[in-house]
mmCIF file of C-alpha atoms in Angstrom:
data_model
loop_
_atom_site.group_PDB
_atom_site.id
_atom_site.type_symbol
_atom_site.label_atom_id
_atom_site.label_comp_id
_atom_site.label_asym_id
_atom_site.label_seq_id
_atom_site.Cartn_x
_atom_site.Cartn_y
_atom_site.Cartn_z
ATOM 1 C CA MET A 256 -14.751 -11.146 12.197
ATOM 2 C CA SER A 257 -11.042 -11.468 11.623
ATOM 3 C CA THR A 258 -9.273 -14.707 11.647
ATOM 4 C CA GLY A 259 -5.963 -14.303 10.209
ATOM 5 C CA ARG A 260 -2.896 -12.666 11.545
ATOM 6 C CA ILE A 261 -2.248 -8.916 11.211
ATOM 7 C CA TYR A 262 1.082 -7.498 9.940
ATOM 8 C CA THR A 263 2.304 -4.111 9.420
ATOM 9 C CA VAL A 264 4.609 -3.156 6.432
ATOM 10 C CA PRO A 265 6.067 0.369 7.515
ATOM 11 C CA TRP A 266 8.469 2.509 5.423
ATOM 12 C CA THR A 267 10.091 5.952 5.315
ATOM 13 C CA GLY A 268 11.445 7.099 2.008
ATOM 14 C CA THR A 269 11.608 9.637 -0.837
ATOM 15 C CA VAL A 270 9.246 9.753 -3.601
ATOM 16 C CA THR A 271 10.901 11.740 -6.211
ATOM 17 C CA ASN A 272 9.751 14.131 -8.938
ATOM 18 C CA ALA A 273 11.625 12.294 -11.569
ATOM 19 C CA GLY A 274 8.395 11.460 -13.186
ATOM 20 C CA GLY A 275 5.892 8.561 -13.293
ATOM 21 C CA ASN A 276 4.238 6.464 -10.863
ATOM 22 C CA THR A 277 5.323 4.916 -7.857
ATOM 23 C CA ASP A 278 4.157 1.727 -6.137
ATOM 24 C CA LEU A 279 4.134 2.775 -2.435
ATOM 25 C CA TRP A 280 3.292 -1.005 -1.390
ATOM 26 C CA GLU A 281 3.247 -4.287 -3.304
ATOM 27 C CA ILE A 282 1.885 -7.281 -1.677
ATOM 28 C CA SER A 283 2.030 -10.771 -3.173
ATOM 29 C CA PRO A 284 0.155 -13.387 -1.344
ATOM 30 C CA ALA A 285 1.586 -16.933 -0.755
ATOM 31 C CA ASP A 286 0.160 -20.381 -1.527
ATOM 32 C CA ASP A 287 -3.354 -20.677 0.303
ATOM 33 C CA LEU A 288 -2.811 -17.611 2.295
ATOM 34 C CA PRO A 289 -4.958 -14.779 0.857
ATOM 35 C CA CYS A 290 -4.119 -11.447 1.986
ATOM 36 C CA LYS A 291 -6.352 -8.336 2.744
ATOM 37 C CA ILE A 292 -5.685 -4.764 3.313
ATOM 38 C CA ARG A 293 -7.011 -3.676 6.813
ATOM 39 C CA GLY A 294 -5.525 -0.145 6.902
ATOM 40 C CA ILE A 295 -3.282 2.614 5.309
ATOM 41 C CA ARG A 296 -1.516 5.302 7.119
ATOM 42 C CA LEU A 297 0.402 7.799 4.886
ATOM 43 C CA GLY A 298 2.091 11.015 5.624
ATOM 44 C CA GLN A 299 4.649 13.390 4.398
ATOM 45 C CA VAL A 300 7.198 14.794 6.625
ATOM 46 C CA SER A 301 9.416 17.072 4.327
ATOM 47 C CA GLU A 302 7.031 19.980 3.682
ATOM 48 C CA LEU A 303 5.425 20.778 6.889
ATOM 49 C CA GLY A 304 5.978 24.687 6.513
ATOM 50 C CA ASP A 305 5.350 24.713 2.745
ATOM 51 C CA THR A 306 2.456 26.847 1.606
ATOM 52 C CA ALA A 307 2.158 25.009 -1.767
ATOM 53 C CA GLU A 308 -0.909 22.741 -1.952
ATOM 54 C CA GLU A 309 -0.213 19.531 -3.770
ATOM 55 C CA SER A 310 -2.873 16.724 -4.265
ATOM 56 C CA LEU A 311 -1.932 13.279 -5.060
ATOM 57 C CA ARG A 312 -3.897 10.521 -6.645
ATOM 58 C CA ILE A 313 -3.535 7.280 -4.831
ATOM 59 C CA THR A 314 -5.083 3.930 -5.975
ATOM 60 C CA ILE A 315 -5.583 0.594 -4.649
ATOM 61 C CA ARG A 316 -5.075 -1.954 -7.443
ATOM 62 C CA ARG A 317 -5.331 -5.816 -7.697
ATOM 63 C CA PHE A 318 -3.495 -7.431 -10.526
ATOM 64 C CA ARG A 319 -5.304 -10.730 -11.148
ATOM 65 C CA ALA A 320 -2.552 -12.798 -13.088
ATOM 66 C CA THR A 321 0.775 -12.959 -14.464
ATOM 67 C CA VAL A 322 2.331 -10.209 -12.187
ATOM 68 C CA THR A 323 5.699 -8.803 -12.835
ATOM 69 C CA SER A 324 6.964 -7.167 -9.661
ATOM 70 C CA GLY A 325 8.301 -3.607 -9.679
ATOM 71 C CA SER A 326 11.616 -2.472 -8.804
ATOM 72 C CA GLY A 327 13.596 0.396 -7.682
ATOM 73 C CA GLY A 328 12.463 0.165 -3.997
ATOM 74 C CA SER A 329 13.092 -2.077 -1.191
ATOM 75 C CA SER A 330 11.827 -5.185 0.304
ATOM 76 C CA GLY A 331 9.078 -4.610 2.890
ATOM 77 C CA ALA A 332 9.896 -5.309 6.443
ATOM 78 C CA PRO A 333 6.471 -6.868 7.721
ATOM 79 C CA GLU A 334 6.133 -7.227 11.488
ATOM 80 C CA GLU A 335 3.300 -9.249 13.257
ATOM 81 C CA VAL A 336 1.071 -6.932 15.413
ATOM 82 C CA GLY A 337 0.562 -10.030 17.607
ATOM 83 C CA ARG A 338 2.866 -11.904 19.649
ATOM 84 C CA SER A 339 3.164 -15.198 17.955
ATOM 85 C CA ASN A 340 6.444 -14.542 16.410
ATOM 86 C CA GLN A 341 4.816 -16.122 13.189
ATOM 87 C CA ALA A 342 6.472 -14.838 9.978
ATOM 88 C CA PRO A 343 4.435 -13.687 7.240
ATOM 89 C CA SER A 344 4.220 -15.843 4.049
ATOM 90 C CA PHE A 345 3.399 -12.921 1.657
ATOM 91 C CA ALA A 346 6.071 -10.979 -0.183
ATOM 92 C CA SER A 347 6.067 -7.239 0.213
ATOM 93 C CA GLU A 348 7.890 -4.305 -1.308
ATOM 94 C CA THR A 349 7.833 -0.659 -0.885
ATOM 95 C CA ASN A 350 8.487 2.538 -2.805
ATOM 96 C CA ASN A 351 8.975 0.936 -6.353
ATOM 97 C CA THR A 352 9.915 3.487 -8.815
ATOM 98 C CA THR A 353 9.424 1.028 -11.641
ATOM 99 C CA VAL A 354 5.912 -0.001 -11.161
ATOM 100 C CA ALA A 355 4.497 -3.632 -11.378
ATOM 101 C CA THR A 356 2.914 -4.744 -14.493
ATOM 102 C CA THR A 357 0.400 -7.475 -15.399
ATOM 103 C CA THR A 358 -0.854 -9.274 -18.447
ATOM 104 C CA GLY A 359 -4.114 -9.955 -16.466
ATOM 105 C CA ASP A 360 -6.857 -7.762 -15.267
ATOM 106 C CA ASN A 361 -5.874 -4.575 -13.625
ATOM 107 C CA GLU A 362 -8.607 -3.759 -11.260
ATOM 108 C CA VAL A 363 -8.623 -0.384 -9.578
ATOM 109 C CA ILE A 364 -10.330 -1.028 -6.269
ATOM 110 C CA GLU A 365 -10.407 2.431 -4.669
ATOM 111 C CA GLU A 366 -9.383 5.964 -5.927
ATOM 112 C CA ILE A 367 -8.283 8.398 -3.230
ATOM 113 C CA ALA A 368 -7.505 11.978 -3.661
ATOM 114 C CA TRP A 369 -4.871 13.195 -0.868
ATOM 115 C CA ASN A 370 -3.808 16.909 -0.142
ATOM 116 C CA ILE A 371 -0.234 16.318 1.384
ATOM 117 C CA ARG A 372 -0.866 19.227 3.858
ATOM 118 C CA ASN A 373 -3.678 16.928 5.572
ATOM 119 C CA SER A 374 -1.025 14.563 6.924
ATOM 120 C CA PRO A 375 -1.329 11.817 7.845
ATOM 121 C CA PHE A 376 -4.040 10.277 5.457
ATOM 122 C CA GLU A 377 -5.675 7.170 7.036
ATOM 123 C CA ILE A 378 -8.161 4.583 5.646
ATOM 124 C CA TRP A 379 -9.273 1.771 7.749
ATOM 125 C CA TYR A 380 -11.616 -1.453 6.752
ATOM 126 C CA PRO A 381 -12.934 -2.753 10.032
ATOM 127 C CA ASP A 382 -15.322 -5.060 8.134
ATOM 128 C CA PRO A 383 -13.176 -7.619 6.343
ATOM 129 C CA ARG A 384 -16.054 -7.773 3.363
ATOM 130 C CA PHE A 385 -14.819 -4.364 2.298
ATOM 131 C CA SER A 386 -11.184 -5.026 2.515
ATOM 132 C CA PRO A 387 -9.224 -5.218 -0.895
ATOM 133 C CA ALA A 388 -8.245 -8.812 -0.984
ATOM 134 C CA ALA A 389 -5.929 -10.929 -3.160
ATOM 135 C CA ILE A 390 -5.012 -14.686 -3.527
ATOM 136 C CA GLN A 391 -1.876 -16.372 -4.669
ATOM 137 C CA GLY A 392 -0.771 -15.355 -8.273
ATOM 138 C CA GLU A 393 -2.304 -12.061 -7.700
ATOM 139 C CA ALA A 394 -1.039 -8.749 -6.184
ATOM 140 C CA LEU A 395 -2.303 -5.803 -4.075
ATOM 141 C CA LEU A 396 -0.750 -2.294 -4.874
ATOM 142 C CA ILE A 397 -1.024 1.038 -3.467
ATOM 143 C CA ARG A 398 0.066 3.204 -6.099
ATOM 144 C CA CYS A 399 0.966 6.956 -6.106
ATOM 145 C CA GLU A 400 -0.616 7.956 -9.700
ATOM 146 C CA SER A 401 0.584 11.461 -9.396
ATOM 147 C CA THR A 402 4.097 12.814 -10.132
ATOM 148 C CA VAL A 403 5.136 14.993 -7.034
ATOM 149 C CA ALA A 404 5.962 18.577 -7.757
ATOM 150 C CA ASP A 405 9.145 18.117 -5.825
ATOM 151 C CA ASP A 406 10.637 15.316 -3.813
ATOM 152 C CA LEU A 407 8.685 14.077 -0.831
ATOM 153 C CA THR A 408 9.920 12.231 2.205
ATOM 154 C CA PHE A 409 6.903 9.984 2.825
ATOM 155 C CA ALA A 410 6.411 7.812 6.154
ATOM 156 C CA GLY A 411 3.640 5.051 6.112
ATOM 157 C CA THR A 412 2.146 1.865 7.338
ATOM 158 C CA LEU A 413 0.208 -0.774 5.831
ATOM 159 C CA TRP A 414 -1.779 -3.208 7.784
ATOM 160 C CA VAL A 415 -2.020 -6.683 6.143
ATOM 161 C CA GLU A 416 -4.207 -9.540 7.319
ATOM 162 C CA GLU A 417 -2.853 -12.913 6.133
ATOM 163 C CA GLY A 418 -4.776 -16.148 6.245
#
C-alpha cells in the first residue's frame, strides 16, 4: 500500500543526435523523504510517419553516493497528482545532455529496449516493493543510453512517490 504523495514530472523536449547519453529524468530525494518511481510514460512525437526503425536502450539507475548532477537540460516541474497543494521536497531535472556522475555505486536497476515506433512506452510499479527507490544523498536516473539516429522530440511523464 502506498503511503506517500504522488507527483508527476512531465516534460517535452528534443533529444539530439549530437552524441552521448541523456538523463531523461534525474530525481534527488530530500532529507528523510525517500522517493520511488511508480511509473514512466515516454513517447516520441517527431517521427510518426518515418519508416526507419530505431531502438533505444533506456536504463533506470540509482547512484548511491557523491552524486554530481547533470546539466544541459532544465529543472523538472513536479506536480502533485492529489489536491493537498503540498510542494515536493525532491529535486528534479529533465533532458540533461551532460549526464550525472557518481563516485559511489552506480546500480542499473532496470534495462529497457524501446522501439520508438511503439509509442508511448509505459512501465508501472503498482507494488511499491518493486519500485526503484532512493534516499537522501542518492539519485534516481532514467537514462537514454543510445545516441539517437537523428533528433527526436520526446514527451514523457515520470510518476514519483515521496515519503
